[in-house]
Structure formats: C-alpha cells, structure tokens
PDB file of C-alpha atoms in Angstrom:
ATOM      1  CA  GLN A   1      -1.167   3.790 -10.578  1.00  0.00           C
ATOM      2  CA  VAL A   2       0.125   4.257  -7.054  1.00  0.00           C
ATOM      3  CA  GLN A   3       1.860   7.492  -6.227  1.00  0.00           C
ATOM      4  CA  LEU A   4       3.282   8.777  -2.981  1.00  0.00           C
ATOM      5  CA  VAL A   5       4.298  12.425  -3.023  1.00  0.00           C
ATOM      6  CA  GLU A   6       6.271  13.929  -0.164  1.00  0.00           C
ATOM      7  CA  SER A   7       6.361  17.651   0.498  1.00  0.00           C
ATOM      8  CA  GLY A   8       7.203  20.081   3.258  1.00  0.00           C
ATOM      9  CA  GLY A   9      10.962  19.805   3.276  1.00  0.00           C
ATOM     10  CA  GLY A  10      13.261  22.779   3.255  1.00  0.00           C
ATOM     11  CA  LEU A  11      15.988  24.647   5.060  1.00  0.00           C
ATOM     12  CA  VAL A  12      15.484  25.199   8.773  1.00  0.00           C
ATOM     13  CA  GLN A  13      17.707  26.379  11.598  1.00  0.00           C
ATOM     14  CA  PRO A  14      18.695  24.034  14.412  1.00  0.00           C
ATOM     15  CA  GLY A  15      15.912  23.855  16.953  1.00  0.00           C
ATOM     16  CA  GLY A  16      13.284  24.589  14.327  1.00  0.00           C
ATOM     17  CA  SER A  17      10.368  22.524  13.100  1.00  0.00           C
ATOM     18  CA  LEU A  18       9.032  21.150   9.859  1.00  0.00           C
ATOM     19  CA  ARG A  19       6.019  19.088   8.965  1.00  0.00           C
ATOM     20  CA  LEU A  20       6.431  16.657   6.115  1.00  0.00           C
ATOM     21  CA  SER A  21       3.433  15.393   4.194  1.00  0.00           C
ATOM     22  CA  CYS A  22       3.020  12.226   2.179  1.00  0.00           C
ATOM     23  CA  ALA A  23      -0.009  12.360  -0.087  1.00  0.00           C
ATOM     24  CA  ALA A  24      -1.150   9.141  -1.712  1.00  0.00           C
ATOM     25  CA  SER A  25      -3.062   8.383  -4.862  1.00  0.00           C
ATOM     26  CA  GLY A  26      -3.997   5.006  -6.224  1.00  0.00           C
ATOM     27  CA  LEU A  27      -4.244   3.501  -2.761  1.00  0.00           C
ATOM     28  CA  THR A  28      -5.928   4.217   0.554  1.00  0.00           C
ATOM     29  CA  LEU A  29      -3.294   4.930   3.181  1.00  0.00           C
ATOM     30  CA  ALA A  30      -5.643   3.914   5.963  1.00  0.00           C
ATOM     31  CA  SER A  31      -5.401   0.347   4.663  1.00  0.00           C
ATOM     32  CA  TYR A  32      -1.616   0.213   4.673  1.00  0.00           C
ATOM     33  CA  ASP A  33       1.313   0.210   7.035  1.00  0.00           C
ATOM     34  CA  ILE A  34       3.347   3.379   6.560  1.00  0.00           C
ATOM     35  CA  GLY A  35       6.957   4.180   7.191  1.00  0.00           C
ATOM     36  CA  TRP A  36       9.111   7.271   7.037  1.00  0.00           C
ATOM     37  CA  PHE A  37      12.753   6.824   6.091  1.00  0.00           C
ATOM     38  CA  ARG A  38      15.650   9.142   5.488  1.00  0.00           C
ATOM     39  CA  GLN A  39      18.974   9.006   3.748  1.00  0.00           C
ATOM     40  CA  ALA A  40      21.796  11.428   4.353  1.00  0.00           C
ATOM     41  CA  PRO A  41      24.661  11.861   1.878  1.00  0.00           C
ATOM     42  CA  GLY A  42      27.129   9.023   2.153  1.00  0.00           C
ATOM     43  CA  LYS A  43      24.955   7.136   4.629  1.00  0.00           C
ATOM     44  CA  GLU A  44      22.591   4.215   4.409  1.00  0.00           C
ATOM     45  CA  ARG A  45      18.867   4.716   4.435  1.00  0.00           C
ATOM     46  CA  GLU A  46      17.418   4.500   7.917  1.00  0.00           C
ATOM     47  CA  GLY A  47      13.954   4.064   9.303  1.00  0.00           C
ATOM     48  CA  VAL A  48      12.588   7.115  11.099  1.00  0.00           C
ATOM     49  CA  SER A  49       9.022   6.219  12.040  1.00  0.00           C
ATOM     50  CA  PHE A  50       6.336   3.615  11.439  1.00  0.00           C
ATOM     51  CA  SER A  51       2.591   3.429  11.814  1.00  0.00           C
ATOM     52  CA  ARG A  52       0.601   0.280  11.388  1.00  0.00           C
ATOM     53  CA  ARG A  53      -2.978   0.122  10.178  1.00  0.00           C
ATOM     54  CA  ARG A  54      -5.446   0.285  13.046  1.00  0.00           C
ATOM     55  CA  ASP A  55      -2.633   0.259  15.561  1.00  0.00           C
ATOM     56  CA  THR A  56      -2.483   3.190  17.923  1.00  0.00           C
ATOM     57  CA  ASN A  57       1.183   2.523  18.580  1.00  0.00           C
ATOM     58  CA  ALA A  58       3.795   4.367  16.624  1.00  0.00           C
ATOM     59  CA  TYR A  59       7.428   3.458  16.311  1.00  0.00           C
ATOM     60  CA  TYR A  60      10.426   5.741  16.133  1.00  0.00           C
ATOM     61  CA  ALA A  61      14.142   5.532  15.702  1.00  0.00           C
ATOM     62  CA  ASP A  62      15.938   6.271  18.949  1.00  0.00           C
ATOM     63  CA  SER A  63      17.569   9.287  17.312  1.00  0.00           C
ATOM     64  CA  VAL A  64      14.204  11.017  16.764  1.00  0.00           C
ATOM     65  CA  LYS A  65      12.135   9.712  19.671  1.00  0.00           C
ATOM     66  CA  GLY A  66      10.478  12.537  21.548  1.00  0.00           C
ATOM     67  CA  ARG A  67      11.059  14.980  18.688  1.00  0.00           C
ATOM     68  CA  PHE A  68       9.204  13.471  15.705  1.00  0.00           C
ATOM     69  CA  THR A  69       5.560  12.441  15.506  1.00  0.00           C
ATOM     70  CA  ILE A  70       3.825  10.449  12.781  1.00  0.00           C
ATOM     71  CA  SER A  71       0.145  11.045  12.124  1.00  0.00           C
ATOM     72  CA  LYS A  72      -2.476  10.374   9.489  1.00  0.00           C
ATOM     73  CA  ASP A  73      -5.405  12.241   7.989  1.00  0.00           C
ATOM     74  CA  ASN A  74      -7.496   9.535   6.398  1.00  0.00           C
ATOM     75  CA  ALA A  75      -9.891  12.041   4.857  1.00  0.00           C
ATOM     76  CA  LYS A  76      -6.994  13.617   2.975  1.00  0.00           C
ATOM     77  CA  ASN A  77      -5.264  10.272   2.336  1.00  0.00           C
ATOM     78  CA  THR A  78      -2.129  11.858   3.754  1.00  0.00           C
ATOM     79  CA  VAL A  79       0.464  10.929   6.351  1.00  0.00           C
ATOM     80  CA  TYR A  80       2.501  13.512   8.206  1.00  0.00           C
ATOM     81  CA  LEU A  81       5.806  13.605  10.020  1.00  0.00           C
ATOM     82  CA  GLN A  82       6.012  16.462  12.470  1.00  0.00           C
ATOM     83  CA  MET A  83       9.648  17.168  13.217  1.00  0.00           C
ATOM     84  CA  ASN A  84      10.542  19.397  16.158  1.00  0.00           C
ATOM     85  CA  SER A  85      13.828  20.396  17.762  1.00  0.00           C
ATOM     86  CA  LEU A  86      15.616  19.660  14.544  1.00  0.00           C
ATOM     87  CA  LYS A  87      19.341  19.026  14.601  1.00  0.00           C
ATOM     88  CA  PRO A  88      21.953  19.240  11.851  1.00  0.00           C
ATOM     89  CA  GLU A  89      22.188  15.449  11.908  1.00  0.00           C
ATOM     90  CA  ASP A  90      18.551  15.281  10.801  1.00  0.00           C
ATOM     91  CA  THR A  91      19.640  16.616   7.411  1.00  0.00           C
ATOM     92  CA  ALA A  92      18.623  14.048   4.795  1.00  0.00           C
ATOM     93  CA  VAL A  93      16.202  13.223   2.047  1.00  0.00           C
ATOM     94  CA  TYR A  94      13.041  11.947   3.678  1.00  0.00           C
ATOM     95  CA  TYR A  95      10.861   9.290   2.064  1.00  0.00           C
ATOM     96  CA  CYS A  96       7.505   7.791   2.878  1.00  0.00           C
ATOM     97  CA  ALA A  97       6.782   4.189   2.017  1.00  0.00           C
ATOM     98  CA  THR A  98       3.870   1.792   2.308  1.00  0.00           C
ATOM     99  CA  ALA A  99       3.415  -1.908   2.834  1.00  0.00           C
ATOM    100  CA  PRO A 100       0.296  -4.087   2.917  1.00  0.00           C
ATOM    101  CA  ALA A 101      -1.435  -3.876   6.264  1.00  0.00           C
ATOM    102  CA  TRP A 102       0.215  -5.911   9.008  1.00  0.00           C
ATOM    103  CA  SER A 103       2.856  -7.265   6.632  1.00  0.00           C
ATOM    104  CA  VAL A 104       5.680  -5.468   8.425  1.00  0.00           C
ATOM    105  CA  PRO A 105       6.711  -7.042  11.724  1.00  0.00           C
ATOM    106  CA  ALA A 106       6.963  -4.463  14.468  1.00  0.00           C
ATOM    107  CA  SER A 107      10.453  -5.762  15.213  1.00  0.00           C
ATOM    108  CA  SER A 108      11.570  -5.007  11.643  1.00  0.00           C
ATOM    109  CA  TRP A 109       9.689  -1.850  10.764  1.00  0.00           C
ATOM    110  CA  TYR A 110      12.922  -0.094   9.811  1.00  0.00           C
ATOM    111  CA  VAL A 111      13.768  -2.591   7.055  1.00  0.00           C
ATOM    112  CA  GLY A 112      13.127  -0.770   3.817  1.00  0.00           C
ATOM    113  CA  ALA A 113      12.916  -3.951   1.750  1.00  0.00           C
ATOM    114  CA  LEU A 114       9.607  -4.778   3.463  1.00  0.00           C
ATOM    115  CA  TYR A 115       7.876  -1.786   1.833  1.00  0.00           C
ATOM    116  CA  ASN A 116       6.620  -1.890  -1.725  1.00  0.00           C
ATOM    117  CA  TYR A 117       5.726   1.704  -2.639  1.00  0.00           C
ATOM    118  CA  TRP A 118       8.011   4.678  -2.165  1.00  0.00           C
ATOM    119  CA  GLY A 119       7.765   8.384  -2.745  1.00  0.00           C
ATOM    120  CA  GLN A 120      10.406  10.453  -4.503  1.00  0.00           C
ATOM    121  CA  GLY A 121      11.634  12.099  -1.321  1.00  0.00           C
ATOM    122  CA  THR A 122      11.839  15.615   0.061  1.00  0.00           C
ATOM    123  CA  GLN A 123      15.047  17.311   1.174  1.00  0.00           C
ATOM    124  CA  VAL A 124      15.386  18.491   4.753  1.00  0.00           C
ATOM    125  CA  THR A 125      18.398  20.621   5.603  1.00  0.00           C
ATOM    126  CA  VAL A 126      19.057  21.739   9.160  1.00  0.00           C
ATOM    127  CA  SER A 127      21.710  24.421   9.260  1.00  0.00           C
ATOM    128  CA  SER A 128      22.402  27.828  10.705  1.00  0.00           C
TER     129      SER A 128
END
C-alpha cells in the first residue's frame, strides 16, 4: 500500500521559513516524478514545485521561484520543500504527489491530474 505523509507545516510569521517533508512508503521516491501542490481556501489547487527522476532540473511556480527549493533524500525515501521568505499568500494546505518516472511532461508539471498518489496534506499558515 502506497502512502505519502506530509509533515512540517505550521504557523510562521511573514519572512520566516519552514521545511515540509513528504515521507513515502510502498514506493521508492527515487523512481518517481514528484510534485508539491498547495490549495488555499476558496482557491484552486496549484502546482508549487516539481522534480523529475534523474533530472537535475527543478521546476517552480513563478510565485515561489527563488524562495522555495525542492530536494530529495533517497536514503530516507523523503522529499522536502524548503520554504523561505514566506508571505501571507503562501498560506495553504500543501500536498506532495507522485507520478511514474518521466510520465509528467515538463510543460505540464503543474497539472494535478497527471499524478496518481497524493498525501493528506499539511497546513501552512503565514501570519503575524
């Protein structure tokens, strides 16, 4: 049984940092494409970041570029999203998702329907 479990969310002041984790069981993350998504209240889900198997490139939404970084620890079967310089508009539930390796076109990495496994989400609230 595949499980993705996000953690690391919480309440942080504007300008602060958080590191989200996505721990996997039942699959090897190193063999999958991985995306981070978020959904704020009343808004549609949006792609935040994407990492493709054996691809050193990473992809980011324009709204987080330069502030967020996706990384992997294959030994721990975990993917991270380091979030710096957080803004109130980053407030959302954050989800990790996986797709079979190289099944997600780089031009469409933000399309949630292309991913087949999802975590339950972790809440991030940026507020003073």
